[in-house]
Short mmCIF file of C-alpha atoms in Angstrom, two decimals:
data_model
loop_
_atom_site.label_atom_id
_atom_site.label_comp_id
_atom_site.label_asym_id
_atom_site.label_seq_id
_atom_site.Cartn_x
_atom_site.Cartn_y
_atom_site.Cartn_z
CA UNK A 214 -63.89 4.67 -19.43
CA UNK A 215 -65.09 7.96 -17.49
CA UNK A 216 -68.58 9.19 -18.83
CA UNK A 217 -67.95 12.97 -17.67
CA UNK A 218 -64.52 13.19 -20.44
CA UNK A 219 -64.81 12.17 -23.69
CA UNK A 220 -63.28 8.99 -25.24
CA UNK A 221 -60.87 10.59 -26.72
CA UNK A 222 -59.65 12.54 -24.27
CA UNK A 223 -59.44 10.08 -21.67
CA UNK A 224 -57.13 7.51 -23.79
CA UNK A 225 -54.95 11.44 -24.29
CA UNK A 226 -55.12 10.93 -20.06
CA UNK A 227 -54.44 7.70 -19.38
CA UNK A 228 -51.83 6.85 -22.52
CA UNK A 229 -48.77 9.00 -20.32
CA UNK A 230 -49.50 6.96 -17.39
CA UNK A 231 -48.84 3.63 -19.64
CA UNK A 232 -45.47 5.44 -20.54
CA UNK A 233 -44.78 5.65 -17.24
CA UNK A 234 -45.57 2.38 -16.00
CA UNK A 235 -43.40 1.67 -18.91
CA UNK A 236 -40.16 3.33 -18.31
CA UNK A 237 -40.45 2.30 -14.93
CA UNK A 238 -40.28 -1.51 -16.50
CA UNK A 239 -37.79 -1.12 -18.24
CA UNK A 240 -35.32 0.44 -15.98
CA UNK A 241 -35.12 -2.89 -14.25
CA UNK A 242 -36.20 -5.01 -16.86
CA UNK A 243 -34.13 -5.25 -19.96
CA UNK A 244 -36.63 -7.80 -21.57
CA UNK A 245 -38.00 -6.53 -25.04
CA UNK A 246 -40.82 -6.50 -26.06
CA UNK A 247 -43.03 -8.80 -28.76
CA UNK A 248 -45.78 -8.36 -30.90
CA UNK A 249 -49.29 -10.22 -31.45
CA UNK A 250 -47.33 -11.61 -34.76
CA UNK A 251 -43.75 -12.72 -33.29
CA UNK A 252 -41.98 -10.08 -33.55
CA UNK A 253 -39.44 -8.91 -31.83
CA UNK A 254 -40.68 -5.39 -31.44
CA UNK A 255 -37.72 -2.23 -29.74
CA UNK A 256 -36.70 -2.70 -26.32
CA UNK A 257 -38.52 -0.16 -23.66
CA UNK A 258 -37.14 2.65 -23.73
CA UNK A 259 -37.49 2.63 -27.10
CA UNK A 260 -40.93 2.52 -27.03
CA UNK A 261 -41.39 5.28 -24.33
CA UNK A 262 -39.75 7.68 -26.49
CA UNK A 263 -41.52 6.67 -29.56
CA UNK A 264 -45.07 7.23 -27.53
CA UNK A 265 -43.93 10.34 -25.57
CA UNK A 266 -43.11 11.99 -28.98
CA UNK A 267 -47.02 10.89 -30.19
CA UNK A 268 -48.38 11.82 -26.85
CA UNK A 269 -46.77 15.74 -26.97
CA UNK A 270 -48.26 15.95 -30.57
CA UNK A 271 -51.04 14.65 -29.72
CA UNK A 272 -51.90 16.71 -26.52
CA UNK A 273 -50.80 20.32 -28.47
CA UNK A 274 -54.61 20.08 -29.77
CA UNK A 275 -56.10 18.76 -26.69
CA UNK A 276 -57.86 20.50 -23.45
CA UNK A 277 -54.82 21.93 -21.19
CA UNK A 278 -55.43 20.11 -18.38
CA UNK A 279 -54.21 17.07 -20.79
CA UNK A 280 -50.98 19.58 -21.32
CA UNK A 281 -50.57 19.79 -17.87
CA UNK A 282 -50.90 16.38 -16.97
CA UNK A 283 -48.39 15.79 -20.13
CA UNK A 284 -45.75 18.75 -18.27
CA UNK A 285 -45.92 17.11 -15.03
CA UNK A 286 -45.16 13.64 -16.21
CA UNK A 287 -42.18 14.75 -18.94
CA UNK A 288 -40.47 15.73 -16.30
CA UNK A 289 -40.92 12.61 -13.60
CA UNK A 290 -40.14 11.30 -16.49
CA UNK A 291 -36.77 12.73 -17.19
CA UNK A 292 -35.80 12.39 -13.71
CA UNK A 293 -36.12 9.07 -13.85
CA UNK A 294 -34.73 8.37 -17.03
CA UNK A 295 -31.85 10.41 -15.99
CA UNK A 296 -31.19 8.74 -12.46
CA UNK A 297 -31.42 5.58 -13.36
CA UNK A 298 -28.81 6.23 -16.26
CA UNK A 299 -26.55 7.61 -14.27
CA UNK A 300 -27.03 3.95 -11.79
CA UNK A 301 -26.34 2.39 -15.03
CA UNK A 302 -23.50 3.34 -15.97
CA UNK A 303 -21.34 2.56 -12.96
CA UNK A 304 -20.44 -0.78 -12.92
CA UNK A 305 -20.24 -3.23 -10.37
CA UNK A 306 -16.43 -3.32 -9.84
CA UNK A 307 -16.23 1.27 -9.51
CA UNK A 308 -19.00 0.40 -6.80
CA UNK A 309 -17.69 -2.04 -5.03
CA UNK A 310 -13.85 0.88 -5.04
CA UNK A 311 -16.15 3.36 -3.68
CA UNK A 312 -17.31 1.69 -0.79
CA UNK A 313 -13.83 0.48 -0.28
CA UNK A 314 -11.98 3.27 0.16
CA UNK A 315 -15.43 4.47 2.07
CA UNK A 316 -15.01 2.25 4.89
CA UNK A 317 -10.68 2.82 4.59
CA UNK A 318 -11.02 6.12 5.22
CA UNK A 319 -11.49 5.84 9.07
CA UNK A 320 -8.32 3.99 8.87
CA UNK A 321 -6.04 5.46 6.76
CA UNK A 322 -3.74 8.27 8.61
CA UNK A 323 -1.65 11.03 7.67
CA UNK A 324 1.73 12.12 9.32
CA UNK A 325 3.78 15.20 10.11
CA UNK A 326 7.11 14.97 10.67
CA UNK A 327 8.68 17.82 11.99
CA UNK A 328 12.70 18.52 13.80
CA UNK A 329 13.29 20.60 16.50
CA UNK A 330 15.47 23.70 16.33
CA UNK A 331 14.99 27.19 18.25
CA UNK A 332 13.65 30.51 17.54
CA UNK A 333 16.54 32.51 17.46
CA UNK A 334 17.96 35.53 18.99
CA UNK A 335 17.19 35.65 22.90
CA UNK A 336 14.77 32.67 22.81
CA UNK A 337 15.60 29.41 23.55
CA UNK A 338 12.41 27.86 22.75
CA UNK A 339 12.16 24.75 20.62
CA UNK A 340 9.91 25.26 17.47
CA UNK A 341 8.46 22.64 15.23
CA UNK A 342 10.48 22.48 11.72
CA UNK A 343 8.53 20.62 9.14
CA UNK A 344 10.46 17.04 7.97
CA UNK A 345 8.22 15.81 5.66
CA UNK A 346 4.35 13.93 5.48
CA UNK A 347 3.57 10.32 4.33
CA UNK A 348 0.92 8.16 5.37
CA UNK A 349 -0.09 4.97 7.68
CA UNK A 350 -3.40 2.49 9.01
CA UNK A 351 -4.78 1.90 12.07
CA UNK A 352 -3.32 -1.41 13.32
CA UNK A 353 -5.45 -1.93 16.72
CA UNK A 354 -7.86 0.24 19.38
CA UNK A 355 -4.75 0.67 21.44
CA UNK A 356 -3.57 3.47 19.12
CA UNK A 357 -0.50 1.84 17.60
CA UNK A 358 -0.54 3.02 13.79
CA UNK A 359 2.31 0.95 11.67
CA UNK A 360 4.21 3.36 8.75
CA UNK A 361 7.30 3.29 6.62
CA UNK A 362 10.84 3.85 8.81
CA UNK A 363 11.97 6.19 6.14
CA UNK A 364 8.35 8.10 6.72
CA UNK A 365 10.22 9.12 10.94
CA UNK A 366 13.87 8.42 10.28
CA UNK A 367 14.98 11.64 10.43
CA UNK A 368 12.15 13.37 12.13
CA UNK A 369 12.27 14.22 16.46
CA UNK A 370 8.28 14.19 16.45
CA UNK A 371 5.33 13.39 14.66
CA UNK A 372 2.09 14.34 14.10
CA UNK A 373 -0.54 11.70 13.35
CA UNK A 374 -3.75 13.42 11.75
CA UNK A 375 -6.58 10.64 11.89
CA UNK A 376 -10.66 11.38 10.39
CA UNK A 377 -12.99 11.04 12.67
CA UNK A 378 -16.47 8.79 10.63
CA UNK A 379 -18.50 10.04 13.64
CA UNK A 380 -18.21 13.91 13.91
CA UNK A 381 -16.81 14.47 10.47
CA UNK A 382 -14.32 16.24 11.10
CA UNK A 383 -10.10 15.29 11.35
CA UNK A 384 -8.07 15.25 14.84
CA UNK A 385 -4.58 15.38 15.06
CA UNK A 386 -2.61 13.36 18.16
CA UNK A 387 1.05 13.47 18.62
CA UNK A 388 2.99 10.33 18.17
CA UNK A 389 5.21 8.50 19.99
CA UNK A 390 7.77 6.01 19.04
CA UNK A 391 6.83 2.13 19.96
CA UNK A 392 9.73 0.51 17.75
CA UNK A 393 11.10 0.32 14.28
CA UNK A 394 12.40 -2.18 12.24
CA UNK A 395 15.13 -0.80 9.76
CA UNK A 396 16.40 -4.28 7.81
CA UNK A 397 12.64 -4.10 6.55
CA UNK A 398 11.18 -0.58 6.43
CA UNK A 399 8.68 -1.06 9.22
CA UNK A 400 8.26 2.01 11.77
CA UNK A 401 4.86 1.46 14.90
CA UNK A 402 3.53 4.56 16.51
CA UNK A 403 0.94 4.71 19.26
CA UNK A 404 -1.08 7.76 19.67
CA UNK A 405 -3.69 8.67 22.49
CA UNK A 406 -6.85 8.88 21.33
CA UNK A 407 -9.91 7.90 22.09
CA UNK A 408 -11.43 3.77 20.72
CA UNK A 409 -14.30 5.66 19.00
CA UNK A 410 -11.56 7.40 16.70
CA UNK A 411 -9.08 4.30 16.30
CA UNK A 412 -10.74 1.89 13.60
CA UNK A 413 -8.53 -0.53 12.78
CA UNK A 414 -7.55 -1.08 9.05
CA UNK A 415 -9.03 -5.06 8.39
CA UNK A 416 -5.67 -7.17 7.46
CA UNK A 417 -5.38 -10.11 5.21
CA UNK A 418 -2.56 -12.32 3.71
CA UNK A 419 0.28 -11.52 0.54
CA UNK A 420 0.42 -15.65 1.03
CA UNK A 421 -2.29 -16.11 -1.46
CA UNK A 422 -2.05 -12.94 -4.03
CA UNK A 423 -2.32 -13.61 -7.64
CA UNK A 424 -0.63 -10.96 -10.92
CA UNK A 425 -3.18 -9.66 -12.16
CA UNK A 426 -5.50 -9.36 -9.02
CA UNK A 427 -7.05 -5.61 -8.34
CA UNK A 428 -4.26 -3.63 -5.76
CA UNK A 429 -5.47 0.16 -4.40
CA UNK A 430 -3.48 2.45 -2.52
CA UNK A 431 -4.66 4.82 -0.15
CA UNK A 432 -2.38 7.44 0.89
CA UNK A 433 -1.60 11.24 1.29
CA UNK A 434 0.86 12.26 -1.99
CA UNK A 435 1.89 15.43 -2.34
CA UNK A 436 0.10 16.13 1.17
CA UNK A 437 -3.32 15.28 -0.42
CA UNK A 438 -4.87 13.96 1.87
CA UNK A 439 -6.91 10.39 1.92
CA UNK A 440 -5.89 10.19 -2.18
CA UNK A 441 -7.06 7.05 -3.92
CA UNK A 442 -5.66 5.02 -6.89
CA UNK A 443 -5.86 1.65 -8.55
CA UNK A 444 -4.44 -0.44 -10.54
CA UNK A 445 -3.32 -4.86 -10.34
CA UNK A 446 -1.02 -6.82 -8.69
CA UNK A 447 1.92 -6.39 -11.69
CA UNK A 448 4.46 -9.05 -10.05
CA UNK A 449 5.34 -11.05 -6.81
CA UNK A 450 8.39 -11.72 -5.11
CA UNK A 451 10.42 -8.96 -6.39
CA UNK A 452 13.58 -7.08 -4.18
CA UNK A 453 13.72 -3.89 -2.92
CA UNK A 454 16.95 -2.44 -0.92
CA UNK A 455 15.44 -1.30 2.77
CA UNK A 456 16.99 2.02 4.72
CA UNK A 457 19.61 -0.17 6.34
CA UNK A 458 21.49 -1.56 2.72
CA UNK A 459 19.60 -4.81 3.30
CA UNK A 460 17.48 -6.39 0.78
CA UNK A 461 13.79 -6.84 1.82
CA UNK A 462 12.23 -9.88 0.39
CA UNK A 463 8.80 -10.80 -1.69
CA UNK A 464 8.57 -7.25 -2.39
CA UNK A 465 4.77 -6.88 -4.40
CA UNK A 466 4.12 -4.83 -7.24
CA UNK A 467 1.69 -2.92 -7.89
CA UNK A 468 1.34 -0.61 -10.77
CA UNK A 469 -1.62 1.43 -8.77
CA UNK A 470 0.02 5.14 -8.76
CA UNK A 471 2.06 5.39 -6.12
CA UNK A 472 3.88 9.00 -5.00
CA UNK A 473 6.10 10.60 -2.09
CA UNK A 474 4.02 11.10 0.59
CA UNK A 475 1.84 7.22 0.10
CA UNK A 476 4.78 5.79 2.21
CA UNK A 477 3.84 4.49 4.87
CA UNK A 478 -0.25 3.71 3.28
CA UNK A 479 -1.92 0.51 2.92
CA UNK A 480 -2.52 -1.59 -1.05
CA UNK A 481 -5.57 -3.01 -0.02
CA UNK A 482 -7.06 -6.13 -2.32
CA UNK A 483 -10.75 -5.93 -3.69
CA UNK A 484 -12.15 -6.76 -0.78
CA UNK A 485 -10.67 -3.78 1.17
CA UNK A 486 -8.21 -5.82 2.72
CA UNK A 487 -4.11 -4.66 3.46
CA UNK A 488 -2.14 -6.61 1.82
CA UNK A 489 0.38 -4.93 1.86
CA UNK A 490 2.37 -0.91 2.81
CA UNK A 491 3.54 0.92 -0.08
CA UNK A 492 6.90 2.09 0.16
CA UNK A 493 8.69 2.43 -2.97
CA UNK A 494 8.69 3.52 -6.79
CA UNK A 495 11.00 3.06 -9.54
CA UNK A 496 11.32 6.31 -11.44
CA UNK A 497 14.53 8.05 -12.33
CA UNK A 498 12.64 11.83 -11.56
CA UNK A 499 10.96 10.58 -8.38
CA UNK A 500 7.61 10.88 -10.02
CA UNK A 501 5.03 7.72 -10.31
CA UNK A 502 6.17 5.34 -13.21
CA UNK A 503 3.91 3.05 -13.02
CA UNK A 504 6.12 0.55 -11.08
CA UNK A 505 5.42 0.36 -6.99
CA UNK A 506 6.53 -1.91 -4.70
CA UNK A 507 4.60 -2.20 -1.46
CA UNK A 508 5.95 -4.90 1.53
CA UNK A 509 3.79 -8.10 1.83
CA UNK A 510 1.56 -8.66 4.84
CA UNK A 511 2.32 -11.11 5.95
CA UNK A 512 6.40 -9.68 6.48
CA UNK A 513 4.73 -6.45 8.76
CA UNK A 514 2.21 -8.61 10.67
CA UNK A 515 5.18 -10.36 12.08
CA UNK A 516 7.43 -7.39 12.30
CA UNK A 517 4.96 -4.85 14.24
CA UNK A 518 3.66 -7.49 16.25
CA UNK A 519 6.75 -8.11 17.19
CA UNK A 520 7.47 -4.18 18.27
CA UNK A 521 4.67 -3.55 20.03
CA UNK A 522 5.29 -6.45 22.39
CA UNK A 523 9.09 -6.13 22.37
CA UNK A 524 9.77 -2.42 20.95
CA UNK A 525 12.94 -4.38 18.88
CA UNK A 526 13.38 -7.12 16.02
CA UNK A 527 16.59 -8.85 17.01
CA UNK A 528 18.53 -10.08 13.95
CA UNK A 529 21.75 -12.21 13.47
CA UNK A 530 24.98 -11.64 12.21
CA UNK A 531 27.41 -13.66 11.06
CA UNK A 532 29.98 -10.23 11.16
CA UNK A 533 31.43 -10.19 7.05
CA UNK A 534 31.34 -7.60 4.71
CA UNK A 535 30.92 -9.23 1.10
CA UNK A 536 32.05 -9.14 -2.43
CA UNK A 537 30.51 -8.03 -5.32
CA UNK A 538 30.08 -11.43 -6.74
CA UNK A 539 29.38 -10.06 -10.72
CA UNK A 540 33.11 -7.71 -9.95
CA UNK A 541 34.82 -11.74 -8.44
CA UNK A 542 33.64 -13.67 -11.89
CA UNK A 543 35.88 -10.48 -13.64
CA UNK A 544 38.91 -11.47 -10.79
CA UNK A 545 38.20 -14.96 -12.73
CA UNK A 546 36.30 -16.89 -9.73
CA UNK A 547 33.50 -18.75 -11.66
CA UNK A 548 32.04 -20.33 -9.29
CA UNK A 549 28.77 -20.28 -6.98
CA UNK A 550 29.17 -18.31 -3.59
CA UNK A 551 29.45 -14.72 -2.97
CA UNK A 552 33.17 -13.79 -0.96
CA UNK A 553 34.02 -12.69 2.01
CA UNK A 554 35.69 -9.08 1.82
CA UNK A 555 36.53 -8.59 5.60
CA UNK A 556 35.65 -10.21 9.05
CA UNK A 557 34.85 -7.63 12.30
CA UNK A 558 37.31 -8.09 14.83
CA UNK A 559 35.03 -9.98 17.54
CA UNK A 560 32.75 -11.41 15.07
CA UNK A 561 31.29 -14.68 15.38
CA UNK A 562 32.48 -14.82 12.10
CA UNK A 563 36.19 -14.18 13.21
CA UNK A 564 35.52 -16.40 16.30
CA UNK A 565 35.17 -19.70 14.07
CA UNK A 566 38.17 -19.12 11.69
CA UNK A 567 36.29 -17.20 8.43
CA UNK A 568 39.25 -15.41 6.91
CA UNK A 569 38.53 -12.49 4.45
CA UNK A 570 40.35 -10.95 1.02
CA UNK A 571 43.83 -10.09 1.81
CA UNK A 572 46.54 -8.40 0.03
CA UNK A 573 50.09 -9.49 -1.01
CA UNK A 574 53.32 -7.98 -1.24
CA UNK A 575 52.51 -7.61 -4.57
CA UNK A 576 49.42 -5.51 -4.32
CA UNK A 577 47.70 -8.27 -5.52
CA UNK A 578 44.55 -9.45 -3.64
CA UNK A 579 43.89 -12.63 -2.55
CA UNK A 580 40.52 -14.51 -2.23
CA UNK A 581 39.78 -15.99 1.07
CA UNK A 582 36.65 -17.86 2.01
CA UNK A 583 33.80 -18.14 -0.38
CA UNK A 584 30.64 -18.38 1.47
CA UNK A 585 28.36 -21.55 -0.41
CA UNK A 586 25.72 -22.93 2.25
CA UNK A 587 24.51 -21.16 5.56
CA UNK A 588 22.41 -23.00 7.51
CA UNK A 589 21.50 -25.27 5.13
CA UNK A 590 20.82 -22.95 2.90
CA UNK A 591 23.07 -22.88 -0.74
CA UNK A 592 24.59 -19.39 -1.28
CA UNK A 593 24.59 -18.20 -4.71
CA UNK A 594 24.36 -14.21 -4.61
CA UNK A 595 24.41 -11.96 -1.66
CA UNK A 596 20.57 -11.35 -1.08
CA UNK A 597 21.29 -15.62 -0.33
CA UNK A 598 23.23 -15.01 2.66
CA UNK A 599 20.24 -12.22 4.25
CA UNK A 600 16.93 -14.79 3.55
CA UNK A 601 19.14 -18.29 5.61
CA UNK A 602 20.01 -15.75 8.70
CA UNK A 603 16.58 -14.55 8.70
CA UNK A 604 14.93 -18.18 9.34
CA UNK A 605 17.53 -17.71 12.75
CA UNK A 606 17.62 -16.41 15.97
CA UNK A 607 20.69 -14.38 17.81
CA UNK A 608 22.96 -17.27 20.20
CA UNK A 609 21.76 -20.00 17.16
CA UNK A 610 24.30 -22.20 16.54
CA UNK A 611 24.51 -22.63 12.69
CA UNK A 612 26.19 -24.94 9.62
CA UNK A 613 28.18 -22.49 7.77
CA UNK A 614 30.55 -24.08 4.44
CA UNK A 615 32.69 -22.62 2.95
CA UNK A 616 35.64 -22.54 0.05
CA UNK A 617 38.94 -21.63 0.86
CA UNK A 618 41.66 -20.61 -1.98
CA UNK A 619 38.50 -21.51 -4.42
CA UNK A 620 39.05 -25.09 -3.63
CA UNK A 621 39.57 -26.22 -0.27
CA UNK A 622 35.79 -27.16 1.03
CA UNK A 623 35.92 -26.83 5.07
CA UNK A 624 33.16 -26.65 7.47
CA UNK A 625 32.24 -23.99 10.78
CA UNK A 626 30.29 -24.07 13.55
CA UNK A 627 29.00 -20.43 14.16
CA UNK A 628 27.47 -18.88 17.31
CA UNK A 629 24.80 -15.61 15.27
CA UNK A 630 25.85 -12.96 17.01
CA UNK A 631 23.00 -10.00 17.24
CA UNK A 632 22.90 -7.67 14.43
CA UNK A 633 23.17 -3.97 15.22
CA UNK A 634 20.25 -2.49 13.70
CA UNK A 635 20.38 1.84 12.92
CA UNK A 636 19.09 4.34 14.93
CA UNK A 637 16.70 6.96 14.41
CA UNK A 638 17.05 10.61 15.84
CA UNK A 639 12.88 10.48 16.44
CA UNK A 640 12.05 10.84 20.21
CA UNK A 641 15.44 13.04 21.22
CA UNK A 642 16.69 16.17 21.31
CA UNK A 643 19.52 16.16 18.92
CA UNK A 644 18.21 16.92 14.69
CA UNK A 645 19.49 13.89 12.61
CA UNK A 646 22.74 13.60 10.85
CA UNK A 647 23.06 14.01 7.32
CA UNK A 648 23.08 11.05 5.04
CA UNK A 649 22.56 8.65 7.53
CA UNK A 650 20.85 7.36 10.85
CA UNK A 651 21.35 9.50 14.38
CA UNK A 652 23.74 7.07 16.57
CA UNK A 653 24.33 4.62 14.05
#
């Protein structure tokens, strides 16, 4: 081949080059070699290994220049094979999760909450005492941050930490409270941050979710910022209790690990779109048990936009307290419906003539009215009443049907009142009351 080099030496130099080309092809083309007799041979990597061993044995007895070329080529081959093998080990789903996480980091925030107290001694200057931590995410470029109400309900002030994708650092901003909805466990904060820092999270929909599809949770459990956990949507249509004591409907169940500090962070689909807000876990110990819950994003969109526009969410009220349905059946009343325990004075229910339970002179309880239909929706359990009322607005007149004394059917026209929502100590100078809501 080369006149000044013996033929055998030339082959010794060419064979490593052939091996290198085989490696390059083998890394991208998974085709197998076939011999002249149409007999299937080993795949490229196997051929390379055998050929390399033969080359090394041959080069050991050849000139130094050949040995040097073999050693240099061996380093290149090892590096190429190692890199190719590492990339092949990552599945497409893993690469997608990595990309979703990287895109979402600037949008997921860390929330520190505080209560204020005096320094003591001769100083009356207030000092911030940490009250808790949580998560949230950027809603828009106006600086609105969406989180859970229970993250901020016992706080007087809060700080929001946002990752700056350009400067590769974290900036902390004082937060203002825009509004909250304890019935849905949603709150909206606002920070005065430059638009270059504010990266709104991509919002999806929860209307077309399927059990088994991927779910990605990002938050700050135990104060560990930007922690990612992966799972699936484990169930749909679940029900959890809000801080106000009302049920939240159509909640998403997931096995993506959710721990204290994850509250308020987003639950994402495989496209990186928010499908819910992580809000609760089912666990006797308080740690993740593989059963987590997220408020559906379609509910969040409605509440968050209302809070941003009006500062509050108005809900209708009948003005009744309810008797437990299971206890009602224990009294021998086996009918579908919910018994009215008490009627609030001056409430829409009292004005319409709805009656609660009363105690007879004998000391026995007398069952009053049993709600069987509210606004055209059948009532079988307590949560049905809240679900029915969510379809209406304060001031609206609806039909309410009851059974009196368990047999007489009565129809009422009820003009709904406005529910009084629990308050929050956020932004006040008064510490929250223990075990409840300040100002409720």
